[in-house]
PDB file of C-alpha atoms and ligand atoms in Angstrom:
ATOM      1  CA  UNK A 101      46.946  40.099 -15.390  1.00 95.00           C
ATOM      2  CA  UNK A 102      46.942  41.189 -11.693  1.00 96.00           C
ATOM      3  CA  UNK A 103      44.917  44.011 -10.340  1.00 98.00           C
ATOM      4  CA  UNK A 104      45.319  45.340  -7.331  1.00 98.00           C
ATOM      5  CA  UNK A 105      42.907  48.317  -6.350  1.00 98.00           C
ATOM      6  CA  UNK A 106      44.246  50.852  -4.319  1.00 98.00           C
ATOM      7  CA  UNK A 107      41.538  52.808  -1.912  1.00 98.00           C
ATOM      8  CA  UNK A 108      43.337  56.551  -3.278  1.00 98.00           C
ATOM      9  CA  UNK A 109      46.226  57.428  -6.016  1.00 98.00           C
ATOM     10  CA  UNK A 110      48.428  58.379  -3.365  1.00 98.00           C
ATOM     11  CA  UNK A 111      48.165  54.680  -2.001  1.00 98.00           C
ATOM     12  CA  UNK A 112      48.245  53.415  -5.872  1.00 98.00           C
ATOM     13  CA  UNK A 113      51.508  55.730  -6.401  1.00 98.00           C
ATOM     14  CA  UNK A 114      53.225  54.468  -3.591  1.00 98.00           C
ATOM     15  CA  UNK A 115      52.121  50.983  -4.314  1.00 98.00           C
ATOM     16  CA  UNK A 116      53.871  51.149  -7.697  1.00 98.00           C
ATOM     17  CA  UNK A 117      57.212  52.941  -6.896  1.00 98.00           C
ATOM     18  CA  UNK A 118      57.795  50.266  -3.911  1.00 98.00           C
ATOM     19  CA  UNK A 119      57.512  47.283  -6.756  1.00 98.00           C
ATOM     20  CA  UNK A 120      60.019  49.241  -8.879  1.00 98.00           C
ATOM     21  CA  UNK A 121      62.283  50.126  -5.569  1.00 98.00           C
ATOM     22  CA  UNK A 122      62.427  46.439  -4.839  1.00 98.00           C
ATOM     23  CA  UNK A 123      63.505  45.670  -8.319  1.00 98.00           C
ATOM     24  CA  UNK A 124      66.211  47.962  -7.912  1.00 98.00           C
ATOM     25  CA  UNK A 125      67.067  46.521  -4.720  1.00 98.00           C
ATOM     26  CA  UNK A 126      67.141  43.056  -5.756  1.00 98.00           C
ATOM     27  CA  UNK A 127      68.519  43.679  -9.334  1.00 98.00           C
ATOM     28  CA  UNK A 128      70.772  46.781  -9.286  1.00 98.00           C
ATOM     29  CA  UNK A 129      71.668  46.248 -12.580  1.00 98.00           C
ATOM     30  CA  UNK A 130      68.039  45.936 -14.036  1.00 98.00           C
ATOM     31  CA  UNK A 131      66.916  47.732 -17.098  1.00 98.00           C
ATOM     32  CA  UNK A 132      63.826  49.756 -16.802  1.00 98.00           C
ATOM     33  CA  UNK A 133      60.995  50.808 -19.018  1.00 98.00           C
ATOM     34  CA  UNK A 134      59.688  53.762 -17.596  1.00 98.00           C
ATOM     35  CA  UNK A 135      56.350  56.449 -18.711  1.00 98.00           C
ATOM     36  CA  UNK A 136      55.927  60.195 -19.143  1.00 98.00           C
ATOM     37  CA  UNK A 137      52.526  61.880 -17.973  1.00 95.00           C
ATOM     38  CA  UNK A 138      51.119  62.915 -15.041  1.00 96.00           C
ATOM     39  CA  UNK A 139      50.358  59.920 -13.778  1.00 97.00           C
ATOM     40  CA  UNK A 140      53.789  58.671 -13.112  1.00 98.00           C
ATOM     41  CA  UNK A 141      54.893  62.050 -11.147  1.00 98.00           C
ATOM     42  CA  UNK A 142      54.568  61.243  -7.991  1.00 98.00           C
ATOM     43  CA  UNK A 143      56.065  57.529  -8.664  1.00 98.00           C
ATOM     44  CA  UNK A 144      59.117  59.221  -9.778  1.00 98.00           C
ATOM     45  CA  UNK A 145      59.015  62.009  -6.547  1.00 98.00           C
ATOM     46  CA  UNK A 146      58.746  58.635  -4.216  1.00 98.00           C
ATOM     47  CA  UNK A 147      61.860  56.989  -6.262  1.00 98.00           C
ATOM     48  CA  UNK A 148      63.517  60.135  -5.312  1.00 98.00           C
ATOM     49  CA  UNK A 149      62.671  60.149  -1.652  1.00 98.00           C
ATOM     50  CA  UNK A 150      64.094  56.396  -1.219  1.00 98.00           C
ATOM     51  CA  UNK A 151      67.100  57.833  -2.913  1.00 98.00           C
ATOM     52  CA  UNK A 152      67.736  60.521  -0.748  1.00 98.00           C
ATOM     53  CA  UNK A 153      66.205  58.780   2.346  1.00 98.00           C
ATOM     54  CA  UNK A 154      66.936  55.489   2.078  1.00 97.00           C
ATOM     55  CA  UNK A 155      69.587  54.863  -0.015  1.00 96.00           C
ATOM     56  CA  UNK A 156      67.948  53.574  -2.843  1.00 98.00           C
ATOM     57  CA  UNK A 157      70.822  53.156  -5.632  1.00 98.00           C
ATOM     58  CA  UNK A 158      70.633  53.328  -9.296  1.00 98.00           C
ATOM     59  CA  UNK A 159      74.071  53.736 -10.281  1.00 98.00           C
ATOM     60  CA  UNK A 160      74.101  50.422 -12.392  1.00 98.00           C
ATOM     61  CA  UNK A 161      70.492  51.072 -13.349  1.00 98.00           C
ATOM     62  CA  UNK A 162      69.401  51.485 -17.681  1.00 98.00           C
ATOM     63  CA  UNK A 163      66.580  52.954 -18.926  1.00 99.00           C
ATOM     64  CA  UNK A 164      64.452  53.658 -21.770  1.00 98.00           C
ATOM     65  CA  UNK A 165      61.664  55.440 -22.070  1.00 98.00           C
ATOM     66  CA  UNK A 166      58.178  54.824 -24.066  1.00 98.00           C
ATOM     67  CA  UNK A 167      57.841  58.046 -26.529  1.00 98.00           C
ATOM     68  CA  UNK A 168      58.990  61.387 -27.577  1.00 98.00           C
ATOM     69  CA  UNK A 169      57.317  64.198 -29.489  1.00 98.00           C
ATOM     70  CA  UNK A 170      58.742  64.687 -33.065  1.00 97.00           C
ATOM     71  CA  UNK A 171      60.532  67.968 -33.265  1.00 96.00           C
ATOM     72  CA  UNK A 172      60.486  68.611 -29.434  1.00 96.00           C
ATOM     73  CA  UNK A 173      64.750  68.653 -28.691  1.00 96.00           C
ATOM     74  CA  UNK A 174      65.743  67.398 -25.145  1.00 96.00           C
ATOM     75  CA  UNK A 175      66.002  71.557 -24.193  1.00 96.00           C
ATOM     76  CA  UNK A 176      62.077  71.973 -25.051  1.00 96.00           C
ATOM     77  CA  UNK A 177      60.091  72.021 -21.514  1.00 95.00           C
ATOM     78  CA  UNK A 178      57.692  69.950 -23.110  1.00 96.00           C
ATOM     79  CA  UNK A 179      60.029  66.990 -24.438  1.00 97.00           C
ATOM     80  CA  UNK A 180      59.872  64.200 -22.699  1.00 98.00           C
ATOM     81  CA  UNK A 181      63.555  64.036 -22.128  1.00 98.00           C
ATOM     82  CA  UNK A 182      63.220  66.997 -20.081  1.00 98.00           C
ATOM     83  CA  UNK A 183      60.471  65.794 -18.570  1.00 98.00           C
ATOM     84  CA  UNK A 184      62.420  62.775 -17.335  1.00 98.00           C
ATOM     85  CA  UNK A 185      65.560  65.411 -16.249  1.00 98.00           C
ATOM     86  CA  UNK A 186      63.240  67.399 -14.140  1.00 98.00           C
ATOM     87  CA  UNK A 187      60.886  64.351 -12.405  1.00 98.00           C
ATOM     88  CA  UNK A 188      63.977  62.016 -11.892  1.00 98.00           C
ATOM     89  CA  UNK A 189      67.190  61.539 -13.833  1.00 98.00           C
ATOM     90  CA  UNK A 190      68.134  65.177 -12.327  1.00 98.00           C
ATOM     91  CA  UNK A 191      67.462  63.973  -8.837  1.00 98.00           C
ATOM     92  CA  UNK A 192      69.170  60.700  -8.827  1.00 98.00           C
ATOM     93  CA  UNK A 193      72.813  58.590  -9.162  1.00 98.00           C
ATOM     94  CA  UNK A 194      71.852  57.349 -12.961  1.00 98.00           C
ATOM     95  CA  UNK A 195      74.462  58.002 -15.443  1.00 98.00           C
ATOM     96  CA  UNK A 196      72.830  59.390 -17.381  1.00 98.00           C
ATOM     97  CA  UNK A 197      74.339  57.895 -20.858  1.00 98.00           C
ATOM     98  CA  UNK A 198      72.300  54.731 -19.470  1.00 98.00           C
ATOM     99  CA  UNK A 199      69.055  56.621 -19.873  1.00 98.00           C
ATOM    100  CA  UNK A 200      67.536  56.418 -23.300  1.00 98.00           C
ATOM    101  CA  UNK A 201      64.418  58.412 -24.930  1.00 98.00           C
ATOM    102  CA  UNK A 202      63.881  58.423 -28.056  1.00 98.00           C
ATOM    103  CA  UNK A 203      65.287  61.672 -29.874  1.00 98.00           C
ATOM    104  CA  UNK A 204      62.396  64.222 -31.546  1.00 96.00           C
ATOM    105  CA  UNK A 205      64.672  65.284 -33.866  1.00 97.00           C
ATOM    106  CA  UNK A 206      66.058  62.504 -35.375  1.00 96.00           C
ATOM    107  CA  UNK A 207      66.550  63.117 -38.791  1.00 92.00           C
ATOM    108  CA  UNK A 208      65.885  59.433 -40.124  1.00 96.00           C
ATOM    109  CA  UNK A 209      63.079  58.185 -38.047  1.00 95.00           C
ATOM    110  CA  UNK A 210      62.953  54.816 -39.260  1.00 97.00           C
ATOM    111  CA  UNK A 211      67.175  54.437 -38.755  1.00 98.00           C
ATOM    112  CA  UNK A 212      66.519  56.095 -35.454  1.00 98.00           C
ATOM    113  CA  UNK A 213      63.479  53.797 -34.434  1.00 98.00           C
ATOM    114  CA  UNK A 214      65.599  50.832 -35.755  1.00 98.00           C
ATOM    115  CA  UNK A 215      68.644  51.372 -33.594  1.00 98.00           C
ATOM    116  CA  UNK A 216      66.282  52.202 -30.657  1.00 98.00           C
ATOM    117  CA  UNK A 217      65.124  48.501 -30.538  1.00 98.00           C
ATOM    118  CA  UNK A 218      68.483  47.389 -31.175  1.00 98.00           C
ATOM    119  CA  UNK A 219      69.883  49.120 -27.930  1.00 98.00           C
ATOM    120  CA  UNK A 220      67.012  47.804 -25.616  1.00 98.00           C
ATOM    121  CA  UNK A 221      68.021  44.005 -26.955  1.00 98.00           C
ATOM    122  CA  UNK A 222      72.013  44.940 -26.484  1.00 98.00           C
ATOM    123  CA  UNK A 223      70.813  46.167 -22.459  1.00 98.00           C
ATOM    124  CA  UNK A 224      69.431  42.520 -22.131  1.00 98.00           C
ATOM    125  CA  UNK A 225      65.647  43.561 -22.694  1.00 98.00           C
ATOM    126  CA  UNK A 226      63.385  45.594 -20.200  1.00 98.00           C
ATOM    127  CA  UNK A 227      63.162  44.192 -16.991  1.00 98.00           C
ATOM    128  CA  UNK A 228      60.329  46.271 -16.038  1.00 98.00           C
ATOM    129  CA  UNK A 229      58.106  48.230 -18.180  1.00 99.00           C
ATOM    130  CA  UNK A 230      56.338  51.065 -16.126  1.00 99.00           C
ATOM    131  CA  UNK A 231      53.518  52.108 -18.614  1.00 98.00           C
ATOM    132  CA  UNK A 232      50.065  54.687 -18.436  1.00 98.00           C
ATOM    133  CA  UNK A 233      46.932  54.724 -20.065  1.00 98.00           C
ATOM    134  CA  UNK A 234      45.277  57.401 -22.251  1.00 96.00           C
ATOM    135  CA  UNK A 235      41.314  57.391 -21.648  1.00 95.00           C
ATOM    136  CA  UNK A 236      41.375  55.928 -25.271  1.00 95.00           C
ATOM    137  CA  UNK A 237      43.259  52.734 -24.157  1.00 97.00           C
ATOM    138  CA  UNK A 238      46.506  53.538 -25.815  1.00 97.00           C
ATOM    139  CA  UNK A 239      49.729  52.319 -24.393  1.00 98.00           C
ATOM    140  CA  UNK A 240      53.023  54.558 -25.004  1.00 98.00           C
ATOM    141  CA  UNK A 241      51.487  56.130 -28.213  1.00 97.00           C
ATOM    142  CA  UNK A 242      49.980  53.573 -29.637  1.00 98.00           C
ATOM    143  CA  UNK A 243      46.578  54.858 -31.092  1.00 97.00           C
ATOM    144  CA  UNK A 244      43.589  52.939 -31.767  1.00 97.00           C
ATOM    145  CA  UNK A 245      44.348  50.739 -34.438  1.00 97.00           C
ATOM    146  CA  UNK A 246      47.955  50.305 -33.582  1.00 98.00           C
ATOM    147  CA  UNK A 247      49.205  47.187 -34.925  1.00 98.00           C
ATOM    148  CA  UNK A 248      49.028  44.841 -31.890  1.00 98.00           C
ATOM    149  CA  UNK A 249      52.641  43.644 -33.076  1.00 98.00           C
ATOM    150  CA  UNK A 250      54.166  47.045 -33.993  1.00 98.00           C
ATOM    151  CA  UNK A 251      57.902  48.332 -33.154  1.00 98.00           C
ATOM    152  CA  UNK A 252      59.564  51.061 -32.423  1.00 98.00           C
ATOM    153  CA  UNK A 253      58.387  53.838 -35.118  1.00 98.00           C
ATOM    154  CA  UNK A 254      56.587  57.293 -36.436  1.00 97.00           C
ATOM    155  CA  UNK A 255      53.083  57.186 -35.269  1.00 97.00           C
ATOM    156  CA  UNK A 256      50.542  59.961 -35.615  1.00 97.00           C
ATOM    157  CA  UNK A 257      48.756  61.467 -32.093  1.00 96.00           C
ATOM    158  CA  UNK A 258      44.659  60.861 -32.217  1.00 94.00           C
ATOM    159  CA  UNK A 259      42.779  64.195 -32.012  1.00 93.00           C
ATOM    160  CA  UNK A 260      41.544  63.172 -28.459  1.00 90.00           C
ATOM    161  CA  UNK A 261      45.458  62.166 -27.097  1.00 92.00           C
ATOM    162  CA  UNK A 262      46.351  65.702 -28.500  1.00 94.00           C
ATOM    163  CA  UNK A 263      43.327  67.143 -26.466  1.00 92.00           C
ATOM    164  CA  UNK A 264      44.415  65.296 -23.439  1.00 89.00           C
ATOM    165  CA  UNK A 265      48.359  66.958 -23.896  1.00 92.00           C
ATOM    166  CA  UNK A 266      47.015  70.231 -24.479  1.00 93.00           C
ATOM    167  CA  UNK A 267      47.275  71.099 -20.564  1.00 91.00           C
ATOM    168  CA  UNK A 268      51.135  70.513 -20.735  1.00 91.00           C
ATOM    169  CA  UNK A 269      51.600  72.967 -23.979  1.00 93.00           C
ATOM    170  CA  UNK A 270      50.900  76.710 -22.056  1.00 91.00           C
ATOM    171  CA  UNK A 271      49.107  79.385 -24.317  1.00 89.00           C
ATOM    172  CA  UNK A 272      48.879  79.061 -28.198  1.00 86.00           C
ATOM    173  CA  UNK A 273      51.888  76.424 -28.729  1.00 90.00           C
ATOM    174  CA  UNK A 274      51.000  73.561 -30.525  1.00 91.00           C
ATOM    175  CA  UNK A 275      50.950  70.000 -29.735  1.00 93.00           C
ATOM    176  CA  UNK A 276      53.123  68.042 -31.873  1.00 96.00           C
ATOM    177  CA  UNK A 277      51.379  65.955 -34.056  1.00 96.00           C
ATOM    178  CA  UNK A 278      53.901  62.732 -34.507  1.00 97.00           C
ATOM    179  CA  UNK A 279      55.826  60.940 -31.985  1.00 98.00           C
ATOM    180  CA  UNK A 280      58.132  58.029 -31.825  1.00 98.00           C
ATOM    181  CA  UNK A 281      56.880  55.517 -29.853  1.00 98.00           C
ATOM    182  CA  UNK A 282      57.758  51.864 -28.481  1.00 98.00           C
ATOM    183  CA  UNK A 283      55.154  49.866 -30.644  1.00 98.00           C
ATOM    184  CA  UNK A 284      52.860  47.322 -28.768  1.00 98.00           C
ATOM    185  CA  UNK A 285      54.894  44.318 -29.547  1.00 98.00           C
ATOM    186  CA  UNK A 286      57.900  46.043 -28.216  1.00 98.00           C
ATOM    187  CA  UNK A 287      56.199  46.341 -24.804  1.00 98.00           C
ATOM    188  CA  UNK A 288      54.856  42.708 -24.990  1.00 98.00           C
ATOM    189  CA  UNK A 289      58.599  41.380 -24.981  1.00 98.00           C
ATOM    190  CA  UNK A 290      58.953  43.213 -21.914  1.00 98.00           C
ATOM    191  CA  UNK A 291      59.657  40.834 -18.680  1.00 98.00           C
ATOM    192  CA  UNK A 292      57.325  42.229 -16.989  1.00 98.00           C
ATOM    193  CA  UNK A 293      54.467  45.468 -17.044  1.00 98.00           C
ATOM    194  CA  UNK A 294      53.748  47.540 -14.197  1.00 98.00           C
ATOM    195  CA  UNK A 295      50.577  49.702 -15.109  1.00 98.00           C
ATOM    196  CA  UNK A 296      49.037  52.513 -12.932  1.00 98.00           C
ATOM    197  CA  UNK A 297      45.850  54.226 -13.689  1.00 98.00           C
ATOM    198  CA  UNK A 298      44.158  56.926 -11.571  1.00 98.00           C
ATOM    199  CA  UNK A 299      40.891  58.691 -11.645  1.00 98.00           C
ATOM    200  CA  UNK A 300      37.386  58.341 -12.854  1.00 98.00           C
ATOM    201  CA  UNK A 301      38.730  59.341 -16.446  1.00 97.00           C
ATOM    202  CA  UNK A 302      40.534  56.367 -16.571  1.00 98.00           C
ATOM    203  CA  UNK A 303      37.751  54.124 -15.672  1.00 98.00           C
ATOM    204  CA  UNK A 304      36.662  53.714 -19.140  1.00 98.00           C
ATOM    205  CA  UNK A 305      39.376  52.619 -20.609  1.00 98.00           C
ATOM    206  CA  UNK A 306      40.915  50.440 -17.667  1.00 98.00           C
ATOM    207  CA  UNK A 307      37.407  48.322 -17.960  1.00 98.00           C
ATOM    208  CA  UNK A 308      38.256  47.749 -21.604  1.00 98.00           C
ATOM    209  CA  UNK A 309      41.893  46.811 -21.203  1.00 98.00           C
ATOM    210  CA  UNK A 310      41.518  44.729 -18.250  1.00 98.00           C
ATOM    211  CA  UNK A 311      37.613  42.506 -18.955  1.00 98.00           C
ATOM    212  CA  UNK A 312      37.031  43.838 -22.913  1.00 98.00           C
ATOM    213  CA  UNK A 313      38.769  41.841 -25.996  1.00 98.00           C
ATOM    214  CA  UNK A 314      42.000  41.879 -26.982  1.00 98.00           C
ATOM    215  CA  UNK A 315      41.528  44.781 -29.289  1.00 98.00           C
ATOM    216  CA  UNK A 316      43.783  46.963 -31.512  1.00 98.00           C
ATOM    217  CA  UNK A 317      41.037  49.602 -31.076  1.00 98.00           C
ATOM    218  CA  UNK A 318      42.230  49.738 -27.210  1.00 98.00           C
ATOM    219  CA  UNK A 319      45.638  48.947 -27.357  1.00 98.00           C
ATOM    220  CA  UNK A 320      46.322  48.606 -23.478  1.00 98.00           C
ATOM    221  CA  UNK A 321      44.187  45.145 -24.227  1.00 98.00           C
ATOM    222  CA  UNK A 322      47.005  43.238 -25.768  1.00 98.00           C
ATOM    223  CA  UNK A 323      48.499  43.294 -22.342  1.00 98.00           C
ATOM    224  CA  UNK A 324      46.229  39.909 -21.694  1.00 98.00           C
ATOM    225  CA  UNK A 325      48.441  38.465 -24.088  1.00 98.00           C
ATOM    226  CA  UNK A 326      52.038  39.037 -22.015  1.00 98.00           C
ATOM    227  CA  UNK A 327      52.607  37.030 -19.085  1.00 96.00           C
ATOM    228  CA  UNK A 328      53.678  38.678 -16.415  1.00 98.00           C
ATOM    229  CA  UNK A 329      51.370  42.401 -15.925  1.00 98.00           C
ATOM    230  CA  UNK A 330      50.318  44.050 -12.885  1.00 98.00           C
ATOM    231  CA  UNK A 331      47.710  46.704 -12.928  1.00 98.00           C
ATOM    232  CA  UNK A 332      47.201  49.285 -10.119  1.00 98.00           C
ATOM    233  CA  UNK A 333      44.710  51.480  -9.827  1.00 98.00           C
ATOM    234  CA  UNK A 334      42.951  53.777  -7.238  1.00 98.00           C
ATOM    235  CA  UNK A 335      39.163  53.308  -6.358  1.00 98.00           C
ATOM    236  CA  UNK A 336      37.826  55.859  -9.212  1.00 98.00           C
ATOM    237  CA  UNK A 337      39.638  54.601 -12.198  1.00 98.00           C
ATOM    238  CA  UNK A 338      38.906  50.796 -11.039  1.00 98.00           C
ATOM    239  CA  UNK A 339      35.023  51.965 -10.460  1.00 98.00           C
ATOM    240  CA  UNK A 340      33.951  50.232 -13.626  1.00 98.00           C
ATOM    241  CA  UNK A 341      35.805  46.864 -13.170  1.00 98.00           C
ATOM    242  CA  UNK A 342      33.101  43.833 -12.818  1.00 98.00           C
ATOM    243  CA  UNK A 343      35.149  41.598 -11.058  1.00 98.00           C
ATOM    244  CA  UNK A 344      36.526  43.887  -8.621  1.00 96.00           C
ATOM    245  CA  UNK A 345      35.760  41.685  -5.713  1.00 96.00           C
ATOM    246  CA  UNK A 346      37.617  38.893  -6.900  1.00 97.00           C
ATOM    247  CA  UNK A 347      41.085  41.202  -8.064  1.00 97.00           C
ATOM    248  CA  UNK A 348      40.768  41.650  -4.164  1.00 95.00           C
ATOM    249  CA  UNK A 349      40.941  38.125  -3.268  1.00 95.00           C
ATOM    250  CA  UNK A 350      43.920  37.554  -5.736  1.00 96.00           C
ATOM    251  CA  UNK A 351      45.818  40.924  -4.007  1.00 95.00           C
ATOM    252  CA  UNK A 352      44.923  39.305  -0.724  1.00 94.00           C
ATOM    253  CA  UNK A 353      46.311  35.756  -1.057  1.00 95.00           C
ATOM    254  CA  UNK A 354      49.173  36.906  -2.660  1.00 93.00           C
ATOM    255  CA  UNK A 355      50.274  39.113   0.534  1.00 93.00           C
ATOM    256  CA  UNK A 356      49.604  36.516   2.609  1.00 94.00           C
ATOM    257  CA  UNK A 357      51.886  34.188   0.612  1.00 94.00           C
ATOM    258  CA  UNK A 358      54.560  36.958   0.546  1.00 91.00           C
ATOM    259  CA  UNK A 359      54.421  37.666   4.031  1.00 93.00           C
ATOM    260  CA  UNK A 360      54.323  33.870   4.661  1.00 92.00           C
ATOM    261  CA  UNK A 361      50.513  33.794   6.319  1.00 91.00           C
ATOM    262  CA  UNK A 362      50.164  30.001   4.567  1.00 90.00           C
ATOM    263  CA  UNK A 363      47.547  28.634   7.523  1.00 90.00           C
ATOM    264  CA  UNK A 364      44.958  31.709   6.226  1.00 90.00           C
ATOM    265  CA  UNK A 365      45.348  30.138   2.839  1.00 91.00           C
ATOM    266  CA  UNK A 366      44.355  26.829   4.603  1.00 90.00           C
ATOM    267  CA  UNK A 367      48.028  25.558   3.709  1.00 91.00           C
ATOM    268  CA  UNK A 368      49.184  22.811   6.587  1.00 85.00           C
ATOM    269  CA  UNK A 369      46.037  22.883   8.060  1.00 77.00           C
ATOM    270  CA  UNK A 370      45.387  18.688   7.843  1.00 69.00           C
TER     271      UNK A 370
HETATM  272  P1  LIG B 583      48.499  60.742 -18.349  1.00 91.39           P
HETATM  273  O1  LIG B 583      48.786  60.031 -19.755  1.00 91.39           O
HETATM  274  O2  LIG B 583      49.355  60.041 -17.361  1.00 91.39           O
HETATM  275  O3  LIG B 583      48.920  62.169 -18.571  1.00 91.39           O
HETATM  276  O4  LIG B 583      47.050  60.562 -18.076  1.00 91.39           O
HETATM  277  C1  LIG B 583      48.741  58.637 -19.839  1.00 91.39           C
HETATM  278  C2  LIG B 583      48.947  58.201 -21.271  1.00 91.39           C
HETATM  279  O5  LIG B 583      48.501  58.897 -22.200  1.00 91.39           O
HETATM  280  O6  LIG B 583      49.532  57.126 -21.471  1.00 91.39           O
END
């Protein structure tokens, strides 16, 4: 697992939308996992600036996304398919029957779920999965005690996740309590994981995933197991990391191999 701590979430937000622009640069056909929440809003508003600006194409581009409320259609403001219309698909060159959530009213969940897998395998697998955290260590919408090898399915929201969602659902609308959700093992055959956590909220939970055990009770954990994950985070929701200092040394010697800098890594120096 990489960390690399960011000084604000603006910095972390544009840190992580310029790893997924390069993948679309270098693969324009890649298949990406990508995340509903706040946190990923201004990722997605930065995708769309280096789309409008600077040409950034994803014509060839797949997608699937994490989760869905149960019962919530793609029309419902607080679906995330409509989320995903409004932050990006909307705003960009996707064709859009390459961009898959899973669908909240699916009348046979587990058939749904099933198929759902099935697609991501026929796209070639995820590329790149861009995932959150919930301050109870949950990945996509897997709650505490998520089977750490778990597919696509029905899960049931945690009291506190529903809590956390309430400031999406205005006045006395409920939030749903089921979703459909990637399971953990799903995200673990991912190529790769791009997480991004910001604020002190976070800070909790981003401590446990990152230096706790590997832990269904914090679901985020399994990440240790998959082998390629990089973590951003700004300076609040990395505040509780102990080895902070050293995730800056890593982040360090990696730019200076990327940019080539292989004398200050002592490198040909003999
Ligand atoms: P948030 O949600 O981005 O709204 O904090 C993250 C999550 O629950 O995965």
């Amino acid at each position: 697992m990489r960390v690399i701590i960011e000084k604000t979430a603006e910095q972390a937000e544009l840190r992580t939308a310029g790893i997924m622009a390069d993948l679309v640069r270098h693969k324009p056909n890649a298949v990406l996992g990508l995340a509903t929440g706040s946190t990923p809003v201004k990722v997605y508003r930065e995708l769309v600036r280096q789309h409008r600006e600077a040409e950034l194409d994803f014509s060839q581009i797949t997608t699937f996304n994490l989760d869905e409320y149960v019962g919530l259609g793609a029309q419902h403001p607080q679906s995330f398919r409509y989320f995903m219309q409004e932050q990006l698909f909307n705003h960009i060159n996707i064709d859009h029957a390459a961009t898959h959530v899973p669908d909240g009213r699916a009348l046979d969940f587990s058939a749904h779920c099933q198929q759902y897998e099935q697609r991501i395998l026929d796209a070639g697998g995820i590329d790149l999965q861009l995932l959150g955290i919930g301050v109870d260590g949950h990945i996509a919408f897997n709650e505490p005690g998520s089977s750490l090898g778990s597919r696509t399915r029905l899960k049931t929201l945690a009291s506190e996740t529903i809590r956390q969602n309430k400031k999406f659902f205005p006045g006395d609308e409920q939030v749903p309590r089921l979703a459909l959700t990637m399971g953990v093992g799903t995200i673990l055959e991912t190529r790769s994981c791009l997480l991004l956590a910001t604020g002190a909220h976070k800070a909790s939970a981003v401590r446990s995933m990152v230096e706790g055990p590997v832990t269904a009770q914090i679901t985020a954990s399994a990440l240790q197991l998959h082998r390629e994950v990089i973590v951003i985070v700004d300076e609040e929701a990395g505040g509780w990391l102990e080895r902070r200092d050293y995730y800056a040394e890593v982040d360090e010697c990696h730019q200076l191999l990327e940019t080539g800098q292989l004398r200050a890594l002592g490198i040909g120096n003999q």
